[in-house]
Amino acid sequence: MAGAPDARIDDYIAALPGWQQEICRTVRRLVHEADPDVEETIKRTRQPYFVLQGNVCALLAARDHVNVFLYDGGLAPDPHGIITGGHGNVTGRTIALHEDRPVNEDALREIFRAIIADNRAGGWRSITKRANLGG
């Protein structure tokens, strides 16, 4: 069933410090709010991924923040300036979320919706290729 929680992601989150658990649960909720058909899985042995016709995002808890990896080829707009890394990266960018700093939920949900729309349109690679070919 699409959108069903993956117990392996529950386990990943449960092993984190409380503030990282809160951030990961927020991101998880937002990606499902962006589209209830998003599916959860584990890739790279233990990393939580959220997918819908391609990767949408992944989580990785670091020492002092949680990284949200965006798999968008740099196409999703960021009018609120929440993307913190990978601006020149051709495949994806990151948002570092820190303890005691609020998550801009509306902006993050908006980015997830843009990535999902691009995935449904063939994915950022196809979109970029068509744009480069003038189509």
PDB file of C-alpha atoms in Angstrom:
ATOM      1  CA  MET A   1       0.000   0.000   0.000  1.00  0.00           C
ATOM      2  CA  ALA A   2       1.373   3.409  -0.977  1.00  0.00           C
ATOM      3  CA  GLY A   3       2.195   5.680   1.904  1.00  0.00           C
ATOM      4  CA  ALA A   4       2.331   2.875   4.474  1.00  0.00           C
ATOM      5  CA  PRO A   5       4.949   3.393   7.165  1.00  0.00           C
ATOM      6  CA  ASP A   6       8.068   1.254   6.901  1.00  0.00           C
ATOM      7  CA  ALA A   7       9.029  -0.220  10.281  1.00  0.00           C
ATOM      8  CA  ARG A   8      12.715   0.058   9.341  1.00  0.00           C
ATOM      9  CA  ILE A   9      12.305   3.838   9.208  1.00  0.00           C
ATOM     10  CA  ASP A  10      10.589   3.734  12.595  1.00  0.00           C
ATOM     11  CA  ASP A  11      13.659   1.870  13.903  1.00  0.00           C
ATOM     12  CA  TYR A  12      16.066   4.389  12.300  1.00  0.00           C
ATOM     13  CA  ILE A  13      14.230   7.301  13.919  1.00  0.00           C
ATOM     14  CA  ALA A  14      13.880   5.596  17.314  1.00  0.00           C
ATOM     15  CA  ALA A  15      17.674   5.200  17.576  1.00  0.00           C
ATOM     16  CA  LEU A  16      18.258   8.970  17.272  1.00  0.00           C
ATOM     17  CA  PRO A  17      18.430  11.636  19.978  1.00  0.00           C
ATOM     18  CA  GLY A  18      15.036  13.183  20.765  1.00  0.00           C
ATOM     19  CA  TRP A  19      15.546  16.409  18.804  1.00  0.00           C
ATOM     20  CA  GLN A  20      16.563  14.459  15.679  1.00  0.00           C
ATOM     21  CA  GLN A  21      13.585  12.150  16.096  1.00  0.00           C
ATOM     22  CA  GLU A  22      11.310  15.187  16.101  1.00  0.00           C
ATOM     23  CA  ILE A  23      12.884  16.584  12.923  1.00  0.00           C
ATOM     24  CA  CYS A  24      12.729  13.226  11.124  1.00  0.00           C
ATOM     25  CA  ARG A  25       9.082  12.714  12.097  1.00  0.00           C
ATOM     26  CA  THR A  26       8.263  16.202  10.843  1.00  0.00           C
ATOM     27  CA  VAL A  27       9.967  15.588   7.484  1.00  0.00           C
ATOM     28  CA  ARG A  28       8.277  12.219   7.181  1.00  0.00           C
ATOM     29  CA  ARG A  29       4.868  13.771   7.848  1.00  0.00           C
ATOM     30  CA  LEU A  30       5.482  16.593   5.370  1.00  0.00           C
ATOM     31  CA  VAL A  31       6.531  14.328   2.510  1.00  0.00           C
ATOM     32  CA  HIS A  32       3.357  12.272   3.008  1.00  0.00           C
ATOM     33  CA  GLU A  33       1.277  15.439   3.191  1.00  0.00           C
ATOM     34  CA  ALA A  34       2.841  16.521  -0.091  1.00  0.00           C
ATOM     35  CA  ASP A  35       1.438  13.352  -1.663  1.00  0.00           C
ATOM     36  CA  PRO A  36      -0.160  10.420   0.173  1.00  0.00           C
ATOM     37  CA  ASP A  37       1.134   8.034  -2.526  1.00  0.00           C
ATOM     38  CA  VAL A  38       4.754   8.535  -1.427  1.00  0.00           C
ATOM     39  CA  GLU A  39       6.297   5.240  -0.371  1.00  0.00           C
ATOM     40  CA  GLU A  40       8.951   4.620   2.253  1.00  0.00           C
ATOM     41  CA  THR A  41      11.955   2.366   1.903  1.00  0.00           C
ATOM     42  CA  ILE A  42      15.531   1.878   3.060  1.00  0.00           C
ATOM     43  CA  LYS A  43      18.430   2.274   0.637  1.00  0.00           C
ATOM     44  CA  ARG A  44      22.202   2.299   1.139  1.00  0.00           C
ATOM     45  CA  THR A  45      21.788  -0.303   3.895  1.00  0.00           C
ATOM     46  CA  ARG A  46      20.047   1.913   6.475  1.00  0.00           C
ATOM     47  CA  GLN A  47      19.082   5.299   5.024  1.00  0.00           C
ATOM     48  CA  PRO A  48      15.376   6.257   4.947  1.00  0.00           C
ATOM     49  CA  TYR A  49      14.137   7.172   1.461  1.00  0.00           C
ATOM     50  CA  PHE A  50      10.810   8.526   0.310  1.00  0.00           C
ATOM     51  CA  VAL A  51       9.932   7.651  -3.274  1.00  0.00           C
ATOM     52  CA  LEU A  52       7.208   8.233  -5.828  1.00  0.00           C
ATOM     53  CA  GLN A  53       8.065   7.438  -9.430  1.00  0.00           C
ATOM     54  CA  GLY A  54      11.660   8.150  -8.407  1.00  0.00           C
ATOM     55  CA  ASN A  55      13.443   9.403  -5.320  1.00  0.00           C
ATOM     56  CA  VAL A  56      11.877  12.393  -3.594  1.00  0.00           C
ATOM     57  CA  CYS A  57      14.137  12.733  -0.566  1.00  0.00           C
ATOM     58  CA  ALA A  58      16.249  10.860   1.955  1.00  0.00           C
ATOM     59  CA  LEU A  59      17.156  11.449   5.588  1.00  0.00           C
ATOM     60  CA  LEU A  60      20.556  11.233   7.212  1.00  0.00           C
ATOM     61  CA  ALA A  61      21.140  12.186  10.823  1.00  0.00           C
ATOM     62  CA  ALA A  62      24.527  13.804  11.390  1.00  0.00           C
ATOM     63  CA  ARG A  63      26.148  14.845  14.666  1.00  0.00           C
ATOM     64  CA  ASP A  64      24.619  18.322  14.850  1.00  0.00           C
ATOM     65  CA  HIS A  65      21.841  18.291  12.240  1.00  0.00           C
ATOM     66  CA  VAL A  66      19.598  16.159  10.044  1.00  0.00           C
ATOM     67  CA  ASN A  67      20.238  16.284   6.316  1.00  0.00           C
ATOM     68  CA  VAL A  68      17.282  16.097   3.969  1.00  0.00           C
ATOM     69  CA  PHE A  69      18.623  15.082   0.574  1.00  0.00           C
ATOM     70  CA  LEU A  70      16.488  16.365  -2.298  1.00  0.00           C
ATOM     71  CA  TYR A  71      16.652  14.347  -5.509  1.00  0.00           C
ATOM     72  CA  ASP A  72      15.582  17.014  -7.934  1.00  0.00           C
ATOM     73  CA  GLY A  73      18.418  17.892 -10.284  1.00  0.00           C
ATOM     74  CA  GLY A  74      18.210  21.444  -9.004  1.00  0.00           C
ATOM     75  CA  LEU A  75      14.792  21.998 -10.594  1.00  0.00           C
ATOM     76  CA  ALA A  76      12.542  22.507  -7.564  1.00  0.00           C
ATOM     77  CA  PRO A  77      12.178  26.197  -6.756  1.00  0.00           C
ATOM     78  CA  ASP A  78      13.383  27.455  -3.387  1.00  0.00           C
ATOM     79  CA  PRO A  79      11.719  30.859  -2.979  1.00  0.00           C
ATOM     80  CA  HIS A  80      12.073  30.666   0.817  1.00  0.00           C
ATOM     81  CA  GLY A  81      15.819  29.961   0.712  1.00  0.00           C
ATOM     82  CA  ILE A  82      15.732  26.811   2.839  1.00  0.00           C
ATOM     83  CA  ILE A  83      18.153  24.755   0.707  1.00  0.00           C
ATOM     84  CA  THR A  84      21.525  24.861   2.442  1.00  0.00           C
ATOM     85  CA  GLY A  85      23.825  22.809   0.214  1.00  0.00           C
ATOM     86  CA  GLY A  86      24.453  21.428  -3.223  1.00  0.00           C
ATOM     87  CA  HIS A  87      23.413  24.544  -5.120  1.00  0.00           C
ATOM     88  CA  GLY A  88      25.796  23.651  -7.939  1.00  0.00           C
ATOM     89  CA  ASN A  89      25.102  19.920  -7.794  1.00  0.00           C
ATOM     90  CA  VAL A  90      23.451  18.494 -10.895  1.00  0.00           C
ATOM     91  CA  THR A  91      21.658  15.637  -9.163  1.00  0.00           C
ATOM     92  CA  GLY A  92      20.435  16.919  -5.846  1.00  0.00           C
ATOM     93  CA  ARG A  93      20.646  19.404  -3.032  1.00  0.00           C
ATOM     94  CA  THR A  94      20.394  19.297   0.749  1.00  0.00           C
ATOM     95  CA  ILE A  95      18.601  21.010   3.576  1.00  0.00           C
ATOM     96  CA  ALA A  96      20.382  20.874   6.945  1.00  0.00           C
ATOM     97  CA  LEU A  97      17.893  21.007   9.815  1.00  0.00           C
ATOM     98  CA  HIS A  98      19.302  21.892  13.231  1.00  0.00           C
ATOM     99  CA  GLU A  99      18.162  21.497  16.823  1.00  0.00           C
ATOM    100  CA  ASP A 100      16.183  24.443  18.197  1.00  0.00           C
ATOM    101  CA  ARG A 101      15.594  25.901  14.730  1.00  0.00           C
ATOM    102  CA  PRO A 102      12.083  25.695  13.349  1.00  0.00           C
ATOM    103  CA  VAL A 103      11.399  23.715  10.188  1.00  0.00           C
ATOM    104  CA  ASN A 104       9.731  25.861   7.525  1.00  0.00           C
ATOM    105  CA  GLU A 105       7.010  23.280   6.946  1.00  0.00           C
ATOM    106  CA  ASP A 106       5.207  25.132   4.170  1.00  0.00           C
ATOM    107  CA  ALA A 107       8.402  25.669   2.191  1.00  0.00           C
ATOM    108  CA  LEU A 108       9.570  22.076   2.612  1.00  0.00           C
ATOM    109  CA  ARG A 109       6.159  20.663   1.627  1.00  0.00           C
ATOM    110  CA  GLU A 110       6.203  22.952  -1.440  1.00  0.00           C
ATOM    111  CA  ILE A 111       9.614  21.610  -2.508  1.00  0.00           C
ATOM    112  CA  PHE A 112       8.435  18.017  -2.037  1.00  0.00           C
ATOM    113  CA  ARG A 113       5.372  18.725  -4.201  1.00  0.00           C
ATOM    114  CA  ALA A 114       7.570  20.185  -6.951  1.00  0.00           C
ATOM    115  CA  ILE A 115       9.896  17.154  -6.910  1.00  0.00           C
ATOM    116  CA  ILE A 116       6.917  14.768  -7.027  1.00  0.00           C
ATOM    117  CA  ALA A 117       5.399  16.686  -9.950  1.00  0.00           C
ATOM    118  CA  ASP A 118       8.730  16.469 -11.784  1.00  0.00           C
ATOM    119  CA  ASN A 119       8.953  12.734 -11.042  1.00  0.00           C
ATOM    120  CA  ARG A 120       5.474  12.252 -12.485  1.00  0.00           C
ATOM    121  CA  ALA A 121       6.561  14.203 -15.578  1.00  0.00           C
ATOM    122  CA  GLY A 122       9.370  11.707 -16.177  1.00  0.00           C
ATOM    123  CA  GLY A 123      11.938  12.808 -13.610  1.00  0.00           C
ATOM    124  CA  TRP A 124      14.420  15.638 -13.561  1.00  0.00           C
ATOM    125  CA  ARG A 125      16.803  13.880 -15.975  1.00  0.00           C
ATOM    126  CA  SER A 126      14.094  13.580 -18.639  1.00  0.00           C
ATOM    127  CA  ILE A 127      12.856  17.110 -18.023  1.00  0.00           C
ATOM    128  CA  THR A 128      16.391  18.501 -18.331  1.00  0.00           C
ATOM    129  CA  LYS A 129      17.081  16.458 -21.465  1.00  0.00           C
ATOM    130  CA  ARG A 130      13.859  17.654 -23.119  1.00  0.00           C
ATOM    131  CA  ALA A 131      14.660  21.253 -22.185  1.00  0.00           C
ATOM    132  CA  ASN A 132      18.153  20.941 -23.642  1.00  0.00           C
ATOM    133  CA  LEU A 133      16.697  19.515 -26.853  1.00  0.00           C
ATOM    134  CA  GLY A 134      14.212  22.349 -27.072  1.00  0.00           C
ATOM    135  CA  GLY A 135      11.217  20.110 -26.349  1.00  0.00           C
TER     136      GLY A 135
END
